[in-house]
mmCIF file of C-alpha atoms and ligand atoms in Angstrom:
data_model
loop_
_atom_site.group_PDB
_atom_site.id
_atom_site.type_symbol
_atom_site.label_atom_id
_atom_site.label_comp_id
_atom_site.label_asym_id
_atom_site.label_seq_id
_atom_site.Cartn_x
_atom_site.Cartn_y
_atom_site.Cartn_z
ATOM 1 C CA UNK A 1 101.579 169.048 101.874
ATOM 2 C CA UNK A 2 97.922 169.603 103.450
ATOM 3 C CA UNK A 3 94.355 169.901 101.628
ATOM 4 C CA UNK A 4 93.182 173.198 101.038
ATOM 5 C CA UNK A 5 89.699 174.826 100.748
ATOM 6 C CA UNK A 6 89.023 177.216 97.884
ATOM 7 C CA UNK A 7 86.734 179.869 96.721
ATOM 8 C CA UNK A 8 83.684 177.647 96.106
ATOM 9 C CA UNK A 9 83.199 176.932 99.607
ATOM 10 C CA UNK A 10 82.501 180.794 100.467
ATOM 11 C CA UNK A 11 78.800 181.413 101.205
ATOM 12 C CA UNK A 12 77.943 177.809 100.860
ATOM 13 C CA UNK A 13 79.711 176.265 103.888
ATOM 14 C CA UNK A 14 77.963 172.722 103.468
ATOM 15 C CA UNK A 15 80.200 171.491 106.428
ATOM 16 C CA UNK A 16 80.037 167.673 105.149
ATOM 17 C CA UNK A 17 83.949 167.762 105.194
ATOM 18 C CA UNK A 18 83.909 168.255 109.005
ATOM 19 C CA UNK A 19 81.921 165.030 109.508
ATOM 20 C CA UNK A 20 84.954 163.004 107.931
ATOM 21 C CA UNK A 21 87.940 164.575 109.297
ATOM 22 C CA UNK A 22 89.846 162.546 111.648
ATOM 23 C CA UNK A 23 91.902 165.270 113.186
ATOM 24 C CA UNK A 24 89.438 168.119 113.461
ATOM 25 C CA UNK A 25 91.599 170.479 111.296
ATOM 26 C CA UNK A 26 88.749 172.509 109.789
ATOM 27 C CA UNK A 27 88.321 176.242 111.307
ATOM 28 C CA UNK A 28 85.361 178.317 110.686
ATOM 29 C CA UNK A 29 84.848 181.710 109.584
ATOM 30 C CA UNK A 30 81.421 183.463 109.153
ATOM 31 C CA UNK A 31 81.384 182.552 105.469
ATOM 32 C CA UNK A 32 83.703 179.880 104.745
ATOM 33 C CA UNK A 33 86.148 177.038 106.386
ATOM 34 C CA UNK A 34 89.723 176.635 106.238
ATOM 35 C CA UNK A 35 92.068 173.792 106.875
ATOM 36 C CA UNK A 36 95.068 174.096 109.308
ATOM 37 C CA UNK A 37 97.890 172.940 107.124
ATOM 38 C CA UNK A 38 99.804 171.938 110.362
ATOM 39 C CA UNK A 39 97.101 169.504 111.241
ATOM 40 C CA UNK A 40 96.153 168.174 108.073
ATOM 41 C CA UNK A 41 97.262 164.406 107.646
ATOM 42 C CA UNK A 42 96.594 164.195 104.136
ATOM 43 C CA UNK A 43 93.975 161.458 104.542
ATOM 44 C CA UNK A 44 91.921 162.804 101.345
ATOM 45 C CA UNK A 45 88.586 161.701 103.187
ATOM 46 C CA UNK A 46 87.151 165.596 102.933
ATOM 47 C CA UNK A 47 87.902 166.043 99.291
ATOM 48 C CA UNK A 48 84.996 163.753 98.086
ATOM 49 C CA UNK A 49 82.702 164.875 100.362
ATOM 50 C CA UNK A 50 82.453 168.455 99.597
ATOM 51 C CA UNK A 51 79.267 169.182 97.433
ATOM 52 C CA UNK A 52 81.087 172.374 96.280
ATOM 53 C CA UNK A 53 83.966 170.436 95.116
ATOM 54 C CA UNK A 54 85.824 173.155 97.033
ATOM 55 C CA UNK A 55 88.697 171.074 98.529
ATOM 56 C CA UNK A 56 91.798 170.415 96.845
ATOM 57 C CA UNK A 57 95.217 168.634 97.627
ATOM 58 C CA UNK A 58 97.805 171.274 97.920
ATOM 59 C CA UNK A 59 99.532 170.141 94.497
ATOM 60 C CA UNK A 60 96.513 169.983 92.881
ATOM 61 C CA UNK A 61 95.029 173.383 93.727
ATOM 62 C CA UNK A 62 94.202 175.122 90.289
ATOM 63 C CA UNK A 63 96.412 178.246 89.325
ATOM 64 C CA UNK A 64 93.586 180.637 89.820
ATOM 65 C CA UNK A 65 93.108 179.410 93.356
ATOM 66 C CA UNK A 66 96.718 178.982 94.598
ATOM 67 C CA UNK A 67 96.272 182.061 96.976
ATOM 68 C CA UNK A 68 93.991 179.850 99.064
ATOM 69 C CA UNK A 69 97.059 178.042 100.188
ATOM 70 C CA UNK A 70 98.178 180.968 102.134
ATOM 71 C CA UNK A 71 94.590 182.149 103.165
ATOM 72 C CA UNK A 72 93.972 178.753 104.930
ATOM 73 C CA UNK A 73 97.116 179.113 106.537
ATOM 74 C CA UNK A 74 96.427 182.565 107.809
ATOM 75 C CA UNK A 75 92.859 182.185 108.622
ATOM 76 C CA UNK A 76 93.455 178.711 110.450
ATOM 77 C CA UNK A 77 95.333 180.473 113.291
ATOM 78 C CA UNK A 78 92.604 182.967 113.754
ATOM 79 C CA UNK A 79 89.236 181.189 113.630
ATOM 80 C CA UNK A 80 87.977 178.459 115.897
ATOM 81 C CA UNK A 81 87.955 174.873 115.076
ATOM 82 C CA UNK A 82 84.843 173.587 113.986
ATOM 83 C CA UNK A 83 84.194 169.749 114.724
ATOM 84 C CA UNK A 84 80.264 169.148 114.172
ATOM 85 C CA UNK A 85 78.353 169.394 110.810
ATOM 86 C CA UNK A 86 75.918 172.617 110.713
ATOM 87 C CA UNK A 87 73.247 173.423 108.150
ATOM 88 C CA UNK A 88 74.751 174.998 104.963
ATOM 89 C CA UNK A 89 74.456 178.887 105.096
ATOM 90 C CA UNK A 90 71.055 180.389 103.469
ATOM 91 C CA UNK A 91 71.110 180.513 99.658
ATOM 92 C CA UNK A 92 74.265 177.819 99.792
ATOM 93 C CA UNK A 93 72.718 176.371 96.326
ATOM 94 C CA UNK A 94 72.524 179.462 94.452
ATOM 95 C CA UNK A 95 76.167 180.498 95.676
ATOM 96 C CA UNK A 96 77.552 177.219 94.661
ATOM 97 C CA UNK A 97 79.209 177.562 91.670
ATOM 98 C CA UNK A 98 79.709 181.423 91.441
ATOM 99 C CA UNK A 99 83.336 182.647 90.957
ATOM 100 C CA UNK A 100 85.553 185.004 93.113
ATOM 101 C CA UNK A 101 83.521 185.170 96.163
ATOM 102 C CA UNK A 102 86.410 185.927 98.322
ATOM 103 C CA UNK A 103 86.501 189.222 97.120
ATOM 104 C CA UNK A 104 82.847 189.728 98.858
ATOM 105 C CA UNK A 105 83.354 188.499 102.249
ATOM 106 C CA UNK A 106 84.739 189.834 105.595
ATOM 107 C CA UNK A 107 88.103 188.501 106.154
ATOM 108 C CA UNK A 108 88.348 188.229 109.982
HETATM 109 FE FE1 SF4 B 1 90.969 166.552 107.384
HETATM 110 FE FE2 SF4 B 1 91.988 164.439 105.908
HETATM 111 FE FE3 SF4 B 1 90.631 166.779 104.670
HETATM 112 FE FE4 SF4 B 1 93.093 166.879 105.968
HETATM 113 S S1 SF4 B 1 92.660 165.439 104.161
HETATM 114 S S2 SF4 B 1 91.514 168.148 106.163
HETATM 115 S S3 SF4 B 1 93.193 165.396 107.548
HETATM 116 S S4 SF4 B 1 89.806 165.336 106.235
HETATM 117 FE FE1 F3S B 2 83.024 174.165 102.618
HETATM 118 FE FE2 F3S B 2 82.859 172.076 101.142
HETATM 119 FE FE3 F3S B 2 83.325 171.943 103.696
HETATM 120 S S1 F3S B 2 81.572 173.870 100.931
HETATM 121 S S2 F3S B 2 82.358 173.579 104.611
HETATM 122 S S3 F3S B 2 84.535 172.769 102.059
HETATM 123 S S4 F3S B 2 81.819 170.726 102.464
#
């Protein structure tokens, strides 16, 4: 199992999650982060840190977010690792909670 970043990270990218991950398994794209499922050790530390509540254990991913299990796996091999906290994206607070943001972004 692994933890999974889901839709509500998109256009927010608060990066609080990065600070607590002991194995640096977050990878960064222009508008959100993903977790490398091959690196995640299921420590659970990141889940409560996300201000957007975007992180779930794989078994707890809501049905309408299950596509993000594969999205995390696919993008983690393309995007570079991120190991340091950054400022959130502009307008992160406005985007926090808006649904279906994945359709709005560049995928690579
Ligand atoms: Fe990193 Fe732990 Fe979160 Fe996995 S569960 S992404 S190891 S902080
Ligand atoms: Fe995204 Fe939440 Fe981390 S918004 S960058 S998963 S703290």
